[in-house]
Short mmCIF file of C-alpha atoms in Angstrom, two decimals:
data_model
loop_
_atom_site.label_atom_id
_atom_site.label_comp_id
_atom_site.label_asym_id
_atom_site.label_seq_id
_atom_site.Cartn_x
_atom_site.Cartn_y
_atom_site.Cartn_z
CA UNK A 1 0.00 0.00 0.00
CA UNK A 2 1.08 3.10 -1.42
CA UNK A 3 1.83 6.05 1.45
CA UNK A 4 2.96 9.48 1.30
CA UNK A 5 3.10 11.77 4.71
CA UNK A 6 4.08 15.29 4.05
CA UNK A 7 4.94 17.95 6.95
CA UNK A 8 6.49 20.91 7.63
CA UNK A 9 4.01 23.05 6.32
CA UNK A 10 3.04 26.14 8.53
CA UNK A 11 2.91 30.19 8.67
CA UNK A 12 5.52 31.88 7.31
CA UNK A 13 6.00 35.80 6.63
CA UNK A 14 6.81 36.64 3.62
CA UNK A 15 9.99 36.77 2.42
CA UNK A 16 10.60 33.58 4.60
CA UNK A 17 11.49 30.01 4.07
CA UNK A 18 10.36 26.77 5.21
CA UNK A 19 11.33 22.88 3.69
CA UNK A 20 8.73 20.64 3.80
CA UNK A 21 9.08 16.86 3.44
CA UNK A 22 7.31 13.60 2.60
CA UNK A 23 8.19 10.16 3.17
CA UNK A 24 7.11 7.45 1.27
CA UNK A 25 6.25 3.66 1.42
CA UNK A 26 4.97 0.88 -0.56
CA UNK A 27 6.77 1.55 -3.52
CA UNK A 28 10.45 1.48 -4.81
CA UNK A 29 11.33 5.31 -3.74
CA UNK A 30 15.27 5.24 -5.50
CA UNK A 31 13.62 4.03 -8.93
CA UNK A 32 10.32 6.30 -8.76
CA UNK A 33 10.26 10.07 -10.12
CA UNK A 34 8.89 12.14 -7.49
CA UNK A 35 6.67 15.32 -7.25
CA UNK A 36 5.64 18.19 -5.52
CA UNK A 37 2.36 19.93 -6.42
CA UNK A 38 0.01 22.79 -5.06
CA UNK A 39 -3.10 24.12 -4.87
CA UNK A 40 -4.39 27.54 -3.69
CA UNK A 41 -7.49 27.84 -2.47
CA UNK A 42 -9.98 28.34 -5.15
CA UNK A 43 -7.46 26.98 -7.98
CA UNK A 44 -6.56 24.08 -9.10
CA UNK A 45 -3.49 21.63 -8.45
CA UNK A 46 -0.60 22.94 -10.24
CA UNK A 47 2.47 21.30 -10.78
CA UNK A 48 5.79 22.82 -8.18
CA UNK A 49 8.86 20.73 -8.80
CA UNK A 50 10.10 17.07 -9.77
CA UNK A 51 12.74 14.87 -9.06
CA UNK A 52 13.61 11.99 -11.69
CA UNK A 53 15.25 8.92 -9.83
CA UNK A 54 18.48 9.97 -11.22
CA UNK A 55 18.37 13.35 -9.83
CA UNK A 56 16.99 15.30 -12.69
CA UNK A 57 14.85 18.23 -11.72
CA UNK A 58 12.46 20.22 -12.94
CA UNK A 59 10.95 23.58 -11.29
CA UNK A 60 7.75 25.71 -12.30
CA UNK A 61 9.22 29.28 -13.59
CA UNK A 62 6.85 31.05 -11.28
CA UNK A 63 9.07 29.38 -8.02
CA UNK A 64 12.50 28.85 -9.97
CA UNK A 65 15.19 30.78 -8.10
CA UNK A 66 13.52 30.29 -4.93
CA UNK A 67 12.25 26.74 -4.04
CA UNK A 68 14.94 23.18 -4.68
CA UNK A 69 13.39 19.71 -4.75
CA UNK A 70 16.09 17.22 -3.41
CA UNK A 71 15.46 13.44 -2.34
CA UNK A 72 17.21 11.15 0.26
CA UNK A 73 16.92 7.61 -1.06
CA UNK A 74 18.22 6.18 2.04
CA UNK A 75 15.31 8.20 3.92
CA UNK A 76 12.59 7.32 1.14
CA UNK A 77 12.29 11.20 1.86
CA UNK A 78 11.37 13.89 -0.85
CA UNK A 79 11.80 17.25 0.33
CA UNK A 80 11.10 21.14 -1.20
CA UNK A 81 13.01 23.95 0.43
CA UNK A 82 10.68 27.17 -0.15
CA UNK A 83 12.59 30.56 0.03
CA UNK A 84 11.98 33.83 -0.68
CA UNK A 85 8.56 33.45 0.25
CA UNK A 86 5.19 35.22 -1.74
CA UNK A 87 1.78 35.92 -0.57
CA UNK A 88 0.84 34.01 -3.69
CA UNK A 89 2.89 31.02 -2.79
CA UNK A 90 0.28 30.24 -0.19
CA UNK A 91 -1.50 26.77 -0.83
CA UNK A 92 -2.05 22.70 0.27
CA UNK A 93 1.54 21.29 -0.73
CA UNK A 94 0.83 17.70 -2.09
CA UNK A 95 3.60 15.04 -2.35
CA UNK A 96 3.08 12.87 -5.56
CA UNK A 97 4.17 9.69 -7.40
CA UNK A 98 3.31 7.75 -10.04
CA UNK A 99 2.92 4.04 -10.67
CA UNK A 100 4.48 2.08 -13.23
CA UNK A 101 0.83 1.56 -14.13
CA UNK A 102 0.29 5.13 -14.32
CA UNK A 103 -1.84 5.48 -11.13
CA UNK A 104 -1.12 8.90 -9.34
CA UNK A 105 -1.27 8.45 -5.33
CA UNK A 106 -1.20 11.38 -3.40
CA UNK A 107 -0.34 12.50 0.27
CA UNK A 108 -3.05 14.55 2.16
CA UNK A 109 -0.84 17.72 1.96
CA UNK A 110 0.67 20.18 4.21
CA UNK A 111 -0.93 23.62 4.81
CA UNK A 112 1.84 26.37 3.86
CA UNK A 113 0.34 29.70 4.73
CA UNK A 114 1.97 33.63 3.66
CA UNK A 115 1.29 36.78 5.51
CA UNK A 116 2.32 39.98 4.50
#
C-alpha cells in the first residue's frame, strides 16, 4: 500500500522560508520520479517541482530561483526547500508519485500559509 506523509508546512511571513518533506512507502522510492504539487485555495493543483530517480529536476518558472526539490533515497524522503517566500505562494503542498501503471497516489498535503 502506497503512502505518502508530508509535513512541515506552517505560517511563514513573507519573504521567509520553510522545507517541507514527505516520506514514502509501498513503492520502490530510488527508482520512482517524485513530485511536488500545489493548490491555492480556489485553484486548481498545479504542478511545483520534480525529481527523476536519477536526480533530474524540474521547477515551475513562477518558483524557480527560490524553491529546490532534493530526495534522500536512504530516507525514502522527498523534500522542497521554499525561500523567498510570496503571498501568492500560499496553498495545500501535495507530495506525488506515479505508478508504473500510471496510477497517481497522493499524500493529504501540508498547509503552507503567507502573511504579508
Amino acid at each position: 500500500q502506497v503512502q505518502l506523509v508530508e509535513s512541515g508546512g506552517g505560517l511563514v511571513q513573507a519573504g521567509g522560508s520553510l522545507n517541507i518533506s514527505c516520506v514514502a512507502s509501498g513503492i520502490h522510492f530510488s527508482g520512482k520520479t517524485m513530485a511536488w504539487y500545489r493548490q491555492p485555495p480556489g485553484n486548481q493543483r498545479e504542478l511545483v517541482a520534480s525529481i527523476s530517480s536519477m536526480g533530474v529536476t524540474w521547477i515551475a518558472p513562477s518558483v524557480k530561483g527560490r524553491f529546490t526539490i532534493s530526495r534522500d533515497n536512504a530516507k525514502d524522503t522527498v523534500y522542497l526547500q521554499m525561500n523567498s517566500l510570496k503571498y501568492e505562494d500560499a496553498a495545500v503542498y501535495y507530495c506525488n508519485v506515479r505508478s508504473g501503471y500510471g496510477v497517481d497516489y497522493w499524500g493529504k498535503g501540508t498547509l503552507v500559509t503567507v502573511s504579508s
